[in-house]
């Protein structure tokens, strides 16, 4: 199995899409003012914003995913009418949850960094047209929404459109916040 096939397995796809989407949305929010100001972000700023996005997003991802999986073990205990609570979490299942969550967090941090870097690097490489980062980011968000729809058997056009609109809304929010 190739590394790409491993990443795109259903259980890893969540971490890929969440990481990429969070990275793009964070970058659009933080750097919105820069993307239209005519003063494009430089490589140093792009790397710093991407690193901040990846670290923050991965902590949130790990916490949410680990607590979700642990709560599934608790739910299974109730369904099995086990009298002692926390027993499943103390077994190899609990260790597997931690291992799976750490692996997913690693995938998430890589794709979060790449997602945040993509629009900022686009702006840095096109200093005469830094605004081009916005349609590039919105297009990638739309594609990511379509991938999610494919996995959850949703309507691709709806998911793609909703993801793209979320990008535009967060870019507008970033314009008002003027973080960077």
Tab-separated table of N, CA, C and O in Angstrom, residues 46-97:
chain	number	residue	atom	x	y	z
A	46	UNK	N	4.429	33.303	6.368
A	46	UNK	CA	3.659	32.140	5.922
A	46	UNK	C	3.996	30.919	6.770
A	46	UNK	O	3.093	30.184	7.202
A	47	UNK	N	5.270	30.720	7.052
A	47	UNK	CA	5.688	29.576	7.862
A	47	UNK	C	5.231	29.716	9.313
A	47	UNK	O	4.792	28.740	9.931
A	48	UNK	N	5.299	30.926	9.860
A	48	UNK	CA	4.890	31.139	11.251
A	48	UNK	C	3.391	30.946	11.427
A	48	UNK	O	2.947	30.292	12.379
A	49	UNK	N	2.592	31.506	10.527
A	49	UNK	CA	1.139	31.341	10.610
A	49	UNK	C	0.772	29.873	10.421
A	49	UNK	O	-0.082	29.335	11.135
A	50	UNK	N	1.441	29.206	9.489
A	50	UNK	CA	1.163	27.784	9.239
A	50	UNK	C	1.505	26.937	10.456
A	50	UNK	O	0.758	26.021	10.825
A	51	UNK	N	2.630	27.227	11.090
A	51	UNK	CA	3.029	26.477	12.289
A	51	UNK	C	2.039	26.717	13.424
A	51	UNK	O	1.632	25.767	14.116
A	52	UNK	N	1.629	27.963	13.620
A	52	UNK	CA	0.663	28.267	14.682
A	52	UNK	C	-0.662	27.560	14.425
A	52	UNK	O	-1.274	26.989	15.340
A	53	UNK	N	-1.105	27.575	13.180
A	53	UNK	CA	-2.348	26.897	12.821
A	53	UNK	C	-2.241	25.401	13.075
A	53	UNK	O	-3.145	24.794	13.654
A	54	UNK	N	-1.132	24.810	12.647
A	54	UNK	CA	-0.960	23.364	12.794
A	54	UNK	C	-0.920	22.949	14.262
A	54	UNK	O	-1.557	21.964	14.653
A	55	UNK	N	-0.191	23.692	15.079
A	55	UNK	CA	-0.092	23.335	16.494
A	55	UNK	C	-1.431	23.473	17.205
A	55	UNK	O	-1.871	22.573	17.926
A	56	UNK	N	-2.096	24.590	17.000
A	56	UNK	CA	-3.385	24.826	17.641
A	56	UNK	C	-4.434	23.840	17.140
A	56	UNK	O	-5.154	23.220	17.927
A	57	UNK	N	-4.515	23.689	15.829
A	57	UNK	CA	-5.517	22.801	15.243
A	57	UNK	C	-5.325	21.356	15.639
A	57	UNK	O	-6.296	20.627	15.863
A	58	UNK	N	-4.083	20.932	15.758
A	58	UNK	CA	-3.823	19.545	16.119
A	58	UNK	C	-4.180	19.267	17.575
A	58	UNK	O	-4.690	18.193	17.901
A	59	UNK	N	-3.940	20.228	18.448
A	59	UNK	CA	-4.348	20.045	19.848
A	59	UNK	C	-5.862	19.867	19.925
A	59	UNK	O	-6.359	18.968	20.596
A	60	UNK	N	-6.595	20.716	19.220
A	60	UNK	CA	-8.059	20.618	19.217
A	60	UNK	C	-8.484	19.282	18.601
A	60	UNK	O	-9.354	18.583	19.133
A	61	UNK	N	-7.852	18.912	17.480
A	61	UNK	CA	-8.195	17.653	16.817
A	61	UNK	C	-7.952	16.472	17.746
A	61	UNK	O	-8.812	15.603	17.898
A	62	UNK	N	-6.765	16.421	18.376
A	62	UNK	CA	-6.437	15.309	19.258
A	62	UNK	C	-7.436	15.207	20.402
A	62	UNK	O	-7.942	14.125	20.706
A	63	UNK	N	-7.725	16.329	21.038
A	63	UNK	CA	-8.647	16.330	22.169
A	63	UNK	C	-10.029	15.839	21.750
A	63	UNK	O	-10.626	14.987	22.426
A	64	UNK	N	-10.529	16.337	20.643
A	64	UNK	CA	-11.865	15.949	20.181
A	64	UNK	C	-11.907	14.486	19.764
A	64	UNK	O	-12.830	13.740	20.148
A	65	UNK	N	-10.923	14.047	19.007
A	65	UNK	CA	-10.924	12.670	18.502
A	65	UNK	C	-10.702	11.656	19.623
A	65	UNK	O	-11.366	10.623	19.681
A	66	UNK	N	-9.788	11.957	20.528
A	66	UNK	CA	-9.519	11.035	21.635
A	66	UNK	C	-10.740	10.920	22.544
A	66	UNK	O	-11.141	9.814	22.918
A	67	UNK	N	-11.359	12.050	22.862
A	67	UNK	CA	-12.545	11.995	23.729
A	67	UNK	C	-13.707	11.303	23.019
A	67	UNK	O	-14.480	10.569	23.646
A	68	UNK	N	-13.827	11.480	21.711
A	68	UNK	CA	-14.890	10.800	20.960
A	68	UNK	C	-14.687	9.289	21.000
A	68	UNK	O	-15.624	8.526	21.291
A	69	UNK	N	-13.467	8.849	20.747
A	69	UNK	CA	-13.212	7.408	20.742
A	69	UNK	C	-13.334	6.801	22.139
A	69	UNK	O	-13.842	5.691	22.298
A	70	UNK	N	-12.858	7.513	23.143
A	70	UNK	CA	-13.005	7.007	24.518
A	70	UNK	C	-14.484	6.934	24.907
A	70	UNK	O	-14.904	5.996	25.589
A	71	UNK	N	-15.270	7.925	24.475
A	71	UNK	CA	-16.698	7.880	24.806
A	71	UNK	C	-17.376	6.703	24.115
A	71	UNK	O	-18.353	6.154	24.640
A	72	UNK	N	-16.873	6.271	22.967
A	72	UNK	CA	-17.413	5.078	22.309
A	72	UNK	C	-17.140	3.832	23.155
A	72	UNK	O	-17.976	2.933	23.224
A	73	UNK	N	-15.979	3.792	23.804
A	73	UNK	CA	-15.696	2.673	24.709
A	73	UNK	C	-16.642	2.684	25.902
A	73	UNK	O	-17.141	1.636	26.327
A	74	UNK	N	-16.901	3.862	26.446
A	74	UNK	CA	-17.842	3.982	27.570
A	74	UNK	C	-19.235	3.536	27.131
A	74	UNK	O	-19.934	2.816	27.856
A	75	UNK	N	-19.622	3.961	25.926
A	75	UNK	CA	-20.933	3.562	25.395
A	75	UNK	C	-20.992	2.039	25.240
A	75	UNK	O	-22.015	1.409	25.569
A	76	UNK	N	-19.918	1.436	24.752
A	76	UNK	CA	-19.881	-0.022	24.598
A	76	UNK	C	-20.006	-0.716	25.951
A	76	UNK	O	-20.685	-1.750	26.069
A	77	UNK	N	-19.359	-0.152	26.977
A	77	UNK	CA	-19.485	-0.724	28.323
A	77	UNK	C	-20.939	-0.727	28.780
A	77	UNK	O	-21.419	-1.702	29.372
A	78	UNK	N	-21.632	0.346	28.527
A	78	UNK	CA	-23.053	0.432	28.925
A	78	UNK	C	-23.893	-0.574	28.145
A	78	UNK	O	-24.780	-1.212	28.705
A	79	UNK	N	-23.611	-0.676	26.840
A	79	UNK	CA	-24.363	-1.606	26.002
A	79	UNK	C	-24.140	-3.058	26.443
A	79	UNK	O	-25.039	-3.881	26.343
A	80	UNK	N	-22.929	-3.338	26.916
A	80	UNK	CA	-22.604	-4.687	27.381
A	80	UNK	C	-22.992	-4.909	28.843
A	80	UNK	O	-22.785	-5.990	29.371
A	81	UNK	N	-23.522	-3.869	29.472
A	81	UNK	CA	-23.923	-3.906	30.890
A	81	UNK	C	-22.770	-4.307	31.802
A	81	UNK	O	-22.947	-5.065	32.757
A	82	UNK	N	-21.586	-3.795	31.504
A	82	UNK	CA	-20.441	-4.058	32.375
A	82	UNK	C	-20.607	-3.237	33.649
A	82	UNK	O	-20.985	-2.074	33.607
A	83	UNK	N	-20.332	-3.848	34.781
A	83	UNK	CA	-20.555	-3.160	36.048
A	83	UNK	C	-19.414	-2.221	36.420
A	83	UNK	O	-19.632	-1.210	37.069
A	84	UNK	N	-18.216	-2.538	36.020
A	84	UNK	CA	-17.071	-1.675	36.344
A	84	UNK	C	-16.839	-0.718	35.181
A	84	UNK	O	-16.709	-1.134	34.041
A	85	UNK	N	-16.792	0.559	35.507
A	85	UNK	CA	-16.606	1.570	34.468
A	85	UNK	C	-15.125	1.754	34.167
A	85	UNK	O	-14.277	1.683	35.049
A	86	UNK	N	-14.812	2.012	32.903
A	86	UNK	CA	-13.434	2.274	32.513
A	86	UNK	C	-12.624	1.022	32.231
A	86	UNK	O	-11.438	1.107	31.941
A	87	UNK	N	-13.253	-0.132	32.284
A	87	UNK	CA	-12.517	-1.386	32.080
A	87	UNK	C	-12.044	-1.520	30.637
A	87	UNK	O	-10.924	-1.946	30.400
A	88	UNK	N	-12.910	-1.183	29.686
A	88	UNK	CA	-12.504	-1.308	28.278
A	88	UNK	C	-11.355	-0.351	27.955
A	88	UNK	O	-10.455	-0.690	27.201
A	89	UNK	N	-11.413	0.832	28.530
A	89	UNK	CA	-10.361	1.825	28.270
A	89	UNK	C	-9.024	1.378	28.845
A	89	UNK	O	-7.971	1.806	28.371
A	90	UNK	N	-9.044	0.513	29.827
A	90	UNK	CA	-7.804	0.034	30.451
A	90	UNK	C	-7.221	-1.173	29.709
A	90	UNK	O	-6.131	-1.623	30.038
A	91	UNK	N	-7.910	-1.670	28.712
A	91	UNK	CA	-7.446	-2.841	27.965
A	91	UNK	C	-6.673	-2.405	26.724
A	91	UNK	O	-6.396	-1.220	26.520
A	92	UNK	N	-6.392	-3.382	25.885
A	92	UNK	CA	-5.716	-3.076	24.618
A	92	UNK	C	-6.557	-2.148	23.743
A	92	UNK	O	-6.025	-1.419	22.913
A	93	UNK	N	-7.883	-2.150	23.956
A	93	UNK	CA	-8.739	-1.226	23.199
A	93	UNK	C	-8.419	0.228	23.546
A	93	UNK	O	-8.374	1.093	22.668
A	94	UNK	N	-8.202	0.504	24.819
A	94	UNK	CA	-7.844	1.855	25.240
A	94	UNK	C	-6.508	2.287	24.656
A	94	UNK	O	-6.338	3.429	24.219
A	95	UNK	N	-5.554	1.368	24.639
A	95	UNK	CA	-4.248	1.684	24.045
A	95	UNK	C	-4.363	1.871	22.531
A	95	UNK	O	-3.708	2.723	21.950
A	96	UNK	N	-5.243	1.088	21.906
A	96	UNK	CA	-5.457	1.228	20.463
A	96	UNK	C	-6.084	2.586	20.137
A	96	UNK	O	-5.731	3.222	19.139
A	97	UNK	N	-7.003	3.041	20.986
A	97	UNK	CA	-7.616	4.364	20.809
A	97	UNK	C	-6.534	5.444	20.867
A	97	UNK	O	-6.497	6.346	20.028
